[in-house]
mmCIF file of C-alpha atoms in Angstrom:
data_model
loop_
_atom_site.group_PDB
_atom_site.id
_atom_site.type_symbol
_atom_site.label_atom_id
_atom_site.label_comp_id
_atom_site.label_asym_id
_atom_site.label_seq_id
_atom_site.Cartn_x
_atom_site.Cartn_y
_atom_site.Cartn_z
ATOM 1 C CA MET A 1 34.161 -10.332 -34.630
ATOM 2 C CA PRO A 2 33.930 -8.391 -31.355
ATOM 3 C CA THR A 3 34.004 -10.658 -28.292
ATOM 4 C CA ASN A 4 34.195 -8.120 -25.476
ATOM 5 C CA LYS A 5 31.810 -8.372 -22.546
ATOM 6 C CA ASN A 6 29.668 -5.435 -23.630
ATOM 7 C CA ALA A 7 29.164 -6.953 -27.081
ATOM 8 C CA LEU A 8 27.820 -10.178 -25.559
ATOM 9 C CA ILE A 9 25.476 -8.135 -23.387
ATOM 10 C CA ARG A 10 24.199 -6.285 -26.468
ATOM 11 C CA TYR A 11 23.693 -9.616 -28.252
ATOM 12 C CA LYS A 12 21.552 -10.736 -25.331
ATOM 13 C CA TYR A 13 19.398 -7.596 -25.569
ATOM 14 C CA LEU A 14 19.100 -7.857 -29.355
ATOM 15 C CA ASP A 15 18.197 -11.550 -29.115
ATOM 16 C CA LYS A 16 15.193 -10.615 -26.990
ATOM 17 C CA LEU A 17 14.132 -7.706 -29.213
ATOM 18 C CA LEU A 18 14.505 -9.580 -32.507
ATOM 19 C CA SER A 19 12.214 -12.390 -31.284
ATOM 20 C CA ASP A 20 9.508 -9.901 -30.218
ATOM 21 C CA TYR A 21 6.677 -10.288 -32.736
ATOM 22 C CA HIS A 22 4.388 -7.941 -30.804
ATOM 23 C CA HIS A 23 6.330 -4.821 -31.793
ATOM 24 C CA PHE A 24 7.857 -3.666 -35.044
ATOM 25 C CA TYR A 25 11.349 -2.267 -34.476
ATOM 26 C CA ASP A 26 13.523 -0.544 -37.043
ATOM 27 C CA ILE A 27 17.234 0.127 -36.479
ATOM 28 C CA HIS A 28 16.468 3.408 -34.673
ATOM 29 C CA ASP A 29 14.054 1.635 -32.276
ATOM 30 C CA LEU A 30 16.533 -1.185 -31.649
ATOM 31 C CA THR A 31 19.310 1.289 -30.888
ATOM 32 C CA GLY A 32 17.107 3.176 -28.443
ATOM 33 C CA LYS A 33 15.889 -0.002 -26.712
ATOM 34 C CA VAL A 34 19.388 -1.446 -26.372
ATOM 35 C CA ASN A 35 20.724 1.841 -25.012
ATOM 36 C CA ASP A 36 17.899 1.966 -22.469
ATOM 37 C CA MET A 37 18.860 -1.534 -21.251
ATOM 38 C CA LEU A 38 22.548 -0.664 -21.212
ATOM 39 C CA TYR A 39 21.839 2.446 -19.164
ATOM 40 C CA GLU A 40 19.677 0.545 -16.664
ATOM 41 C CA ASP A 41 22.410 -2.072 -16.217
ATOM 42 C CA GLY A 42 25.181 0.512 -15.819
ATOM 43 C CA PHE A 43 26.888 0.145 -19.209
ATOM 44 C CA PRO A 44 27.818 2.927 -21.653
ATOM 45 C CA GLU A 45 25.471 3.642 -24.561
ATOM 46 C CA VAL A 46 26.433 2.850 -28.169
ATOM 47 C CA THR A 47 25.800 4.308 -31.606
ATOM 48 C CA GLN A 48 23.353 3.106 -34.233
ATOM 49 C CA ARG A 49 26.326 2.013 -36.333
ATOM 50 C CA CYS A 50 27.415 -0.284 -33.498
ATOM 51 C CA ILE A 51 23.978 -1.916 -33.359
ATOM 52 C CA GLU A 52 24.019 -2.386 -37.150
ATOM 53 C CA LYS A 53 27.373 -4.210 -36.848
ATOM 54 C CA ASP A 54 26.024 -6.334 -33.973
ATOM 55 C CA ILE A 55 23.039 -7.444 -36.092
ATOM 56 C CA ASN A 56 25.320 -8.276 -39.005
ATOM 57 C CA THR A 57 27.493 -10.319 -36.620
ATOM 58 C CA LEU A 58 24.479 -12.318 -35.425
ATOM 59 C CA GLU A 59 23.679 -13.307 -39.030
ATOM 60 C CA TYR A 60 26.960 -15.209 -39.407
ATOM 61 C CA ALA A 61 28.649 -18.144 -37.665
ATOM 62 C CA PRO A 62 28.668 -19.110 -34.867
ATOM 63 C CA PHE A 63 25.204 -17.584 -34.320
ATOM 64 C CA SER A 64 23.752 -17.905 -37.842
ATOM 65 C CA ALA A 65 20.614 -16.058 -36.785
ATOM 66 C CA PRO A 66 17.796 -16.051 -39.422
ATOM 67 C CA ILE A 67 17.079 -12.293 -39.605
ATOM 68 C CA GLU A 68 14.664 -10.625 -42.023
ATOM 69 C CA ARG A 69 14.007 -6.983 -42.909
ATOM 70 C CA PHE A 70 10.563 -5.816 -44.024
ATOM 71 C CA ASN A 71 8.447 -2.677 -44.354
ATOM 72 C CA LYS A 72 5.730 -2.001 -41.762
ATOM 73 C CA TYR A 73 4.015 1.268 -40.799
ATOM 74 C CA GLY A 74 6.433 3.131 -43.046
ATOM 75 C CA LYS A 75 9.489 1.699 -41.277
ATOM 76 C CA ARG A 76 12.187 -0.776 -42.285
ATOM 77 C CA CYS A 77 11.656 -3.317 -39.518
ATOM 78 C CA ILE A 78 13.966 -6.120 -38.391
ATOM 79 C CA HIS A 79 13.296 -9.381 -36.547
ATOM 80 C CA TYR A 80 14.012 -13.120 -36.550
ATOM 81 C CA VAL A 81 12.346 -15.160 -39.294
ATOM 82 C CA ASP A 82 11.469 -17.734 -36.614
ATOM 83 C CA ARG A 83 10.054 -16.136 -33.461
ATOM 84 C CA SER A 84 11.184 -19.145 -31.385
ATOM 85 C CA PHE A 85 14.826 -18.761 -32.457
ATOM 86 C CA SER A 86 17.383 -17.701 -29.857
ATOM 87 C CA ILE A 87 21.163 -17.627 -29.944
ATOM 88 C CA PHE A 88 21.065 -18.749 -26.309
ATOM 89 C CA LYS A 89 18.671 -21.689 -26.732
ATOM 90 C CA LYS A 90 19.652 -24.833 -24.844
ATOM 91 C CA GLU A 91 18.087 -28.098 -23.719
ATOM 92 C CA ILE A 92 16.400 -27.916 -20.317
ATOM 93 C CA SER A 93 17.477 -30.283 -17.557
ATOM 94 C CA TRP A 94 15.402 -33.145 -16.115
ATOM 95 C CA GLU A 95 14.886 -31.144 -12.911
ATOM 96 C CA GLU A 96 13.623 -28.182 -14.949
ATOM 97 C CA GLN A 97 11.227 -30.467 -16.816
ATOM 98 C CA ASN A 98 9.798 -31.780 -13.537
ATOM 99 C CA LEU A 99 9.319 -28.239 -12.264
ATOM 100 C CA LEU A 100 7.603 -27.223 -15.492
ATOM 101 C CA ARG A 101 5.283 -30.218 -15.236
ATOM 102 C CA GLU A 102 4.100 -29.019 -11.831
ATOM 103 C CA VAL A 103 3.733 -25.419 -13.020
ATOM 104 C CA LEU A 104 1.758 -26.473 -16.087
ATOM 105 C CA SER A 105 -0.512 -28.630 -13.952
ATOM 106 C CA THR A 106 -1.135 -25.675 -11.647
ATOM 107 C CA ILE A 107 -2.065 -23.266 -14.441
ATOM 108 C CA GLY A 108 -4.052 -25.867 -16.333
ATOM 109 C CA GLN A 109 -7.221 -23.832 -15.709
ATOM 110 C CA PHE A 110 -6.187 -21.694 -18.683
ATOM 111 C CA ASP A 111 -6.210 -24.611 -21.126
ATOM 112 C CA GLY A 112 -8.387 -23.944 -24.139
ATOM 113 C CA LEU A 113 -8.248 -20.158 -23.895
ATOM 114 C CA ASP A 114 -7.174 -18.064 -26.859
ATOM 115 C CA ASN A 115 -3.435 -17.315 -26.846
ATOM 116 C CA PHE A 116 -2.840 -20.096 -24.324
ATOM 117 C CA GLY A 117 -2.758 -22.794 -26.976
ATOM 118 C CA TRP A 118 1.001 -22.846 -26.569
ATOM 119 C CA LEU A 119 0.472 -24.526 -23.192
ATOM 120 C CA GLU A 120 -0.711 -27.694 -24.906
ATOM 121 C CA ASP A 121 2.119 -27.514 -27.440
ATOM 122 C CA PHE A 122 4.559 -27.043 -24.581
ATOM 123 C CA LYS A 123 3.194 -30.105 -22.775
ATOM 124 C CA ILE A 124 3.537 -32.193 -25.925
ATOM 125 C CA GLY A 125 7.088 -30.960 -26.457
ATOM 126 C CA LEU A 126 8.012 -31.988 -22.916
ATOM 127 C CA HIS A 127 6.123 -35.299 -23.245
ATOM 128 C CA ILE A 128 3.985 -34.343 -20.260
ATOM 129 C CA GLU A 129 1.316 -36.939 -19.635
ATOM 130 C CA GLU A 130 -2.167 -36.180 -18.384
ATOM 131 C CA ARG A 131 -2.274 -36.562 -14.628
ATOM 132 C CA ARG A 132 -4.906 -36.511 -11.931
ATOM 133 C CA GLN A 133 -5.481 -32.994 -10.671
ATOM 134 C CA ILE A 134 -4.573 -32.677 -6.991
ATOM 135 C CA ILE A 135 -4.919 -28.892 -6.573
ATOM 136 C CA SER A 136 -8.135 -27.112 -7.543
ATOM 137 C CA PHE A 137 -8.346 -23.331 -7.736
ATOM 138 C CA ALA A 138 -11.554 -21.307 -7.759
ATOM 139 C CA ASN A 139 -12.651 -21.052 -11.360
ATOM 140 C CA ASN A 140 -15.955 -19.829 -12.769
ATOM 141 C CA PRO A 141 -16.595 -21.756 -16.012
ATOM 142 C CA TYR A 142 -19.564 -19.506 -16.825
ATOM 143 C CA LEU A 143 -17.641 -16.221 -16.600
ATOM 144 C CA GLN A 144 -18.416 -14.073 -19.629
ATOM 145 C CA ASN A 145 -15.479 -13.120 -21.880
ATOM 146 C CA SER A 146 -13.007 -15.418 -20.113
ATOM 147 C CA ASN A 147 -11.615 -16.032 -23.606
ATOM 148 C CA LEU A 148 -10.140 -12.511 -23.413
ATOM 149 C CA LEU A 149 -7.728 -13.605 -20.679
ATOM 150 C CA GLY A 150 -5.246 -15.011 -23.172
ATOM 151 C CA THR A 151 -5.359 -11.939 -25.411
ATOM 152 C CA LEU A 152 -4.914 -9.543 -22.487
ATOM 153 C CA PHE A 153 -2.156 -11.677 -20.943
ATOM 154 C CA ASP A 154 -0.343 -11.599 -24.274
ATOM 155 C CA ASN A 155 -0.585 -7.811 -24.617
ATOM 156 C CA ILE A 156 0.448 -7.112 -21.014
ATOM 157 C CA SER A 157 3.456 -9.442 -21.086
ATOM 158 C CA ASN A 158 4.639 -7.920 -24.365
ATOM 159 C CA GLU A 159 3.855 -4.304 -23.364
ATOM 160 C CA VAL A 160 1.419 -3.580 -26.184
ATOM 161 C CA VAL A 161 -1.160 -0.776 -26.104
ATOM 162 C CA ILE A 162 -4.733 -1.932 -26.788
ATOM 163 C CA ARG A 163 -7.955 -0.361 -28.012
ATOM 164 C CA LEU A 164 -10.551 -1.349 -25.449
ATOM 165 C CA SER A 165 -14.258 -1.394 -26.305
ATOM 166 C CA TYR A 166 -16.509 -1.714 -23.260
ATOM 167 C CA HIS A 167 -19.897 -0.953 -21.729
ATOM 168 C CA THR A 168 -21.095 -0.443 -18.162
ATOM 169 C CA PHE A 169 -23.659 -2.368 -16.096
ATOM 170 C CA ASN A 170 -26.154 0.460 -16.409
ATOM 171 C CA ASP A 171 -25.503 1.479 -20.020
ATOM 172 C CA GLU A 172 -25.124 -0.861 -22.992
ATOM 173 C CA THR A 173 -23.565 1.916 -25.113
ATOM 174 C CA VAL A 174 -20.154 0.690 -26.310
ATOM 175 C CA ARG A 175 -17.267 3.098 -25.741
ATOM 176 C CA SER A 176 -13.672 2.785 -26.942
ATOM 177 C CA ILE A 177 -10.414 3.994 -25.407
ATOM 178 C CA ASP A 178 -6.730 3.414 -26.082
ATOM 179 C CA PHE A 179 -5.459 1.679 -22.977
ATOM 180 C CA HIS A 180 -2.090 0.664 -21.490
ATOM 181 C CA PRO A 181 -2.816 -2.718 -19.787
ATOM 182 C CA TYR A 182 -0.800 -3.518 -16.648
ATOM 183 C CA LEU A 183 -2.390 -6.262 -14.583
ATOM 184 C CA LEU A 184 -5.039 -8.984 -14.594
ATOM 185 C CA LYS A 185 -6.515 -9.524 -11.131
ATOM 186 C CA GLN A 186 -9.082 -12.033 -9.963
ATOM 187 C CA TYR A 187 -11.497 -11.164 -7.179
ATOM 188 C CA ASN A 188 -14.616 -13.037 -6.108
ATOM 189 C CA GLU A 189 -14.320 -15.371 -9.130
ATOM 190 C CA ARG A 190 -14.348 -12.447 -11.593
ATOM 191 C CA TRP A 191 -11.412 -11.101 -13.580
ATOM 192 C CA PHE A 192 -10.474 -7.427 -13.787
ATOM 193 C CA LEU A 193 -8.068 -5.585 -16.091
ATOM 194 C CA LEU A 194 -6.101 -2.693 -14.599
ATOM 195 C CA GLY A 195 -4.231 -0.110 -16.612
ATOM 196 C CA ALA A 196 -4.069 3.530 -17.676
ATOM 197 C CA VAL A 197 -5.887 5.435 -20.397
ATOM 198 C CA ASP A 198 -3.581 6.663 -23.162
ATOM 199 C CA GLY A 199 -2.363 10.153 -22.224
ATOM 200 C CA ASP A 200 -3.468 9.809 -18.582
ATOM 201 C CA GLN A 201 -1.644 7.936 -15.827
ATOM 202 C CA LYS A 202 -4.758 7.486 -13.680
ATOM 203 C CA ILE A 203 -5.291 3.788 -13.012
ATOM 204 C CA LEU A 204 -8.670 2.340 -14.037
ATOM 205 C CA ASN A 205 -10.084 -1.168 -13.833
ATOM 206 C CA PHE A 206 -12.521 -2.965 -16.121
ATOM 207 C CA ALA A 207 -14.352 -6.209 -15.398
ATOM 208 C CA LEU A 208 -13.792 -8.660 -18.249
ATOM 209 C CA ASP A 209 -17.527 -9.262 -18.588
ATOM 210 C CA ARG A 210 -17.920 -5.554 -19.426
ATOM 211 C CA ILE A 211 -15.328 -5.677 -22.248
ATOM 212 C CA ASP A 212 -16.699 -6.111 -25.773
ATOM 213 C CA LYS A 213 -13.545 -6.087 -27.885
ATOM 214 C CA VAL A 214 -9.754 -5.852 -27.597
ATOM 215 C CA GLU A 215 -7.570 -4.664 -30.474
ATOM 216 C CA SER A 216 -3.759 -4.587 -30.292
ATOM 217 C CA LEU A 217 -2.014 -1.330 -31.241
ATOM 218 C CA PRO A 218 1.683 -2.285 -31.582
ATOM 219 C CA GLU A 219 2.458 0.955 -33.428
ATOM 220 C CA LYS A 220 1.700 3.024 -30.292
ATOM 221 C CA LYS A 221 4.362 3.632 -27.635
ATOM 222 C CA TYR A 222 3.617 1.659 -24.469
ATOM 223 C CA ILE A 223 4.096 3.517 -21.175
ATOM 224 C CA VAL A 224 5.208 1.286 -18.316
ATOM 225 C CA CYS A 225 3.293 1.710 -15.052
ATOM 226 C CA PRO A 226 5.375 3.986 -12.788
ATOM 227 C CA ASP A 227 3.829 2.624 -9.585
ATOM 228 C CA ASP A 228 3.755 -0.701 -7.789
ATOM 229 C CA LEU A 229 0.200 -1.853 -8.472
ATOM 230 C CA TYR A 230 0.355 -4.395 -5.672
ATOM 231 C CA GLU A 231 0.703 -1.548 -3.174
ATOM 232 C CA ARG A 232 -2.585 -0.244 -4.563
ATOM 233 C CA PHE A 233 -4.424 -3.189 -3.004
ATOM 234 C CA GLU A 234 -2.902 -2.898 0.461
ATOM 235 C CA ASP A 235 -5.578 -0.476 1.698
ATOM 236 C CA ILE A 236 -8.648 -1.924 -0.002
ATOM 237 C CA VAL A 237 -10.802 -5.019 -0.255
ATOM 238 C CA GLY A 238 -11.328 -6.091 -3.869
ATOM 239 C CA VAL A 239 -10.230 -3.909 -6.798
ATOM 240 C CA THR A 240 -12.013 -0.545 -6.487
ATOM 241 C CA LEU A 241 -9.833 2.261 -5.134
ATOM 242 C CA TYR A 242 -11.325 5.690 -4.437
ATOM 243 C CA GLU A 243 -8.109 7.707 -4.368
ATOM 244 C CA GLU A 244 -9.802 10.722 -2.797
ATOM 245 C CA LYS A 245 -11.081 8.707 0.199
ATOM 246 C CA PRO A 246 -8.949 8.349 3.360
ATOM 247 C CA CYS A 247 -8.062 5.086 5.040
ATOM 248 C CA GLU A 248 -10.546 4.450 7.894
ATOM 249 C CA HIS A 249 -10.146 2.629 11.207
ATOM 250 C CA ILE A 250 -13.220 0.366 11.136
ATOM 251 C CA VAL A 251 -14.315 -1.313 14.381
ATOM 252 C CA CYS A 252 -16.689 -4.294 14.246
ATOM 253 C CA TRP A 253 -18.352 -6.916 16.403
ATOM 254 C CA VAL A 254 -18.996 -10.437 15.120
ATOM 255 C CA SER A 255 -21.131 -13.078 16.814
ATOM 256 C CA ASP A 256 -19.984 -16.436 18.182
ATOM 257 C CA VAL A 257 -21.582 -18.089 15.139
ATOM 258 C CA SER A 258 -19.367 -16.259 12.625
ATOM 259 C CA LYS A 259 -16.274 -15.249 14.596
ATOM 260 C CA GLY A 260 -14.413 -18.434 13.650
ATOM 261 C CA TYR A 261 -14.998 -17.711 9.972
ATOM 262 C CA VAL A 262 -13.793 -14.111 10.293
ATOM 263 C CA HIS A 263 -10.778 -15.148 12.352
ATOM 264 C CA THR A 264 -9.610 -17.813 9.899
ATOM 265 C CA LYS A 265 -10.441 -15.749 6.802
ATOM 266 C CA PRO A 266 -9.872 -12.081 7.721
ATOM 267 C CA ILE A 267 -11.732 -9.463 5.709
ATOM 268 C CA HIS A 268 -8.513 -7.437 5.342
ATOM 269 C CA GLU A 269 -4.846 -8.006 6.128
ATOM 270 C CA SER A 270 -4.951 -5.270 8.803
ATOM 271 C CA TYR A 271 -7.396 -7.415 10.839
ATOM 272 C CA THR A 272 -6.748 -7.062 14.600
ATOM 273 C CA VAL A 273 -8.674 -8.837 17.359
ATOM 274 C CA TYR A 274 -9.451 -7.007 20.608
ATOM 275 C CA LYS A 275 -8.294 -9.151 23.535
ATOM 276 C CA GLU A 276 -8.423 -9.200 27.335
ATOM 277 C CA GLU A 277 -8.824 -5.686 28.777
ATOM 278 C CA LYS A 278 -9.726 -4.140 25.423
ATOM 279 C CA ASP A 279 -12.345 -6.827 24.845
ATOM 280 C CA LEU A 280 -13.859 -6.279 28.337
ATOM 281 C CA GLU A 281 -13.913 -2.538 27.753
ATOM 282 C CA MET A 282 -15.779 -2.958 24.435
ATOM 283 C CA HIS A 283 -18.355 -5.317 25.997
ATOM 284 C CA LYS A 284 -19.031 -2.746 28.721
ATOM 285 C CA GLN A 285 -19.445 -0.060 26.064
ATOM 286 C CA TYR A 286 -21.805 -2.234 23.990
ATOM 287 C CA PRO A 287 -23.710 -4.417 26.518
ATOM 288 C CA ARG A 288 -26.365 -5.452 23.965
ATOM 289 C CA LEU A 289 -23.721 -7.330 21.956
ATOM 290 C CA GLU A 290 -23.414 -10.561 23.905
ATOM 291 C CA GLY A 291 -20.476 -12.922 23.394
ATOM 292 C CA GLY A 292 -18.696 -12.827 20.063
ATOM 293 C CA MET A 293 -15.563 -10.779 19.561
ATOM 294 C CA PHE A 294 -14.532 -7.255 18.593
ATOM 295 C CA PHE A 295 -12.002 -6.553 15.875
ATOM 296 C CA SER A 296 -10.778 -3.722 13.667
ATOM 297 C CA ILE A 297 -9.492 -3.260 10.138
ATOM 298 C CA ASP A 298 -7.801 -0.266 8.511
ATOM 299 C CA CYS A 299 -8.800 0.242 4.888
ATOM 300 C CA ILE A 300 -10.487 2.571 2.407
ATOM 301 C CA PRO A 301 -14.253 1.926 2.239
ATOM 302 C CA ASN A 302 -15.433 0.810 -1.186
ATOM 303 C CA TYR A 303 -18.223 -1.206 -2.800
ATOM 304 C CA GLU A 304 -16.514 -4.544 -2.195
ATOM 305 C CA LEU A 305 -15.923 -3.868 1.509
ATOM 306 C CA ILE A 306 -19.536 -2.811 2.151
ATOM 307 C CA ARG A 307 -20.799 -5.873 0.301
ATOM 308 C CA GLU A 308 -18.495 -8.141 2.326
ATOM 309 C CA LEU A 309 -19.602 -6.638 5.644
ATOM 310 C CA CYS A 310 -23.287 -6.875 4.683
ATOM 311 C CA SER A 311 -22.866 -10.534 3.690
ATOM 312 C CA PHE A 312 -22.761 -11.508 7.384
ATOM 313 C CA GLY A 313 -26.209 -10.042 7.997
ATOM 314 C CA GLY A 314 -26.972 -9.644 11.703
ATOM 315 C CA GLU A 315 -23.928 -11.711 12.687
ATOM 316 C CA LEU A 316 -21.639 -8.687 12.173
ATOM 317 C CA VAL A 317 -22.129 -5.106 13.347
ATOM 318 C CA VAL A 318 -19.990 -2.141 12.302
ATOM 319 C CA LEU A 319 -19.514 0.144 15.311
ATOM 320 C CA SER A 320 -17.418 2.916 13.753
ATOM 321 C CA PRO A 321 -16.831 5.091 11.836
ATOM 322 C CA LEU A 322 -20.290 6.626 11.510
ATOM 323 C CA SER A 323 -19.967 7.009 7.708
ATOM 324 C CA VAL A 324 -19.571 3.250 7.198
ATOM 325 C CA ARG A 325 -22.362 2.497 9.714
ATOM 326 C CA LYS A 326 -24.719 4.796 7.796
ATOM 327 C CA GLU A 327 -23.875 3.247 4.444
ATOM 328 C CA ILE A 328 -24.549 -0.264 5.719
ATOM 329 C CA LYS A 329 -27.699 0.829 7.568
ATOM 330 C CA ASN A 330 -29.074 2.481 4.418
ATOM 331 C CA ARG A 331 -28.407 -0.623 2.348
ATOM 332 C CA LEU A 332 -30.017 -2.941 4.910
ATOM 333 C CA THR A 333 -33.021 -0.603 5.193
ATOM 334 C CA VAL A 334 -33.573 -0.865 1.447
ATOM 335 C CA HIS A 335 -33.282 -4.673 1.662
ATOM 336 C CA LEU A 336 -35.816 -4.792 4.489
ATOM 337 C CA LYS A 337 -38.340 -2.729 2.517
ATOM 338 C CA GLN A 338 -37.991 -5.080 -0.437
ATOM 339 C CA TYR A 339 -38.996 -8.005 1.778
ATOM 340 C CA GLN A 340 -42.040 -6.248 3.237
ATOM 341 C CA ASP A 341 -45.432 -7.215 1.826
#
C-alpha cells in the first residue's frame, strides 16, 4: 500500500469527495477534482489509474471505507455508503464540545428550518442541554419563505446549481432561471440570495419572499464566484448595487435630536463627521440649519440608501450631490401630496 505524503493528501481529497451526496462523481470527475486540488496546493497531478488504486486502497484495512458504485445520469458514480463516514473521523475534545455548545446556541434561530434538522441531532449527540438564551439576534418570525434558508444554505455550501422560480413585487408571473447561488445576506430583517445566472457572471439578488420554488440541479457544473462578494457591499447600503452608477460623496446635516443616533449607528462605514473649522464653515454656508452636525458618506446611491435617508424626515437634510437631493425631494413631495386633503 502506498504511504508516501502525496498519497495521504489524495486520500484526504477523496475522503471529502466520496462523502459528498450533493454531487454524483464518476472516476473521471474524481480524477479531475483531485487534480484541481493537487494543483492548487502545489502538488503534481496524477492519472486516473492512480485514483482508481487510491479508491481500492481505501476499501481495505486500515481504512475499510464502505464504498459503493451505482449508475446515475448515465455515469458510473462512486461514493461512501454512509455519508457521515470519514477515514479521519475522531472524537472531539471537551474544549471543542464547549465551543460547539456556544456556537449552536448562537445559531439557534435556525432551529426548525428545513435542512437544519441536523442541528437538533447534533445537540443530542453532544448531550447539549437546553439553556437560557443570553444573546438575541434580530429575527422576523413572519418572514415569508424563511423555510428556504436551509435549502439554499445546503446548495451554496455544497456548490450545487439550482433552478430558481420567482416573481417580482409588481408582477405575479412566475419565471424560472438556472442559478449559481453564492451568498445569503440579511438586511433590514429580510433575507436575500445572491448569485449568477447560468451562462452569465453578472451578480443578481433575489429576496426570499419573492422566491416560489428551489430545485437542485446536481448534474450541472457549478461555477465558483470569481469575485469577493463582500467587497461588493463596501460602496453600498443594503444589497442593491447599480454597477453603472459612480460612488458619490454625499454631504448631510442632521439635527441635535437625531445626531446621536447617526453617530452611534452610522448609515455607511465611510461616515465622517465635520469638526471644528469645517463645521463652522458649513454652518456659515447653511445658516438656516441651526445646531446639529454635518457629516459625509461615500457610497453608490440606491433604493436602500434613499429610504434610509428619508426615514429621518426633517431631522436630516442632504446637501449634495444635487442628484440625491432631487431624488429625496421628489419622494417627499409625493408623500406630502398623499397627506393633503
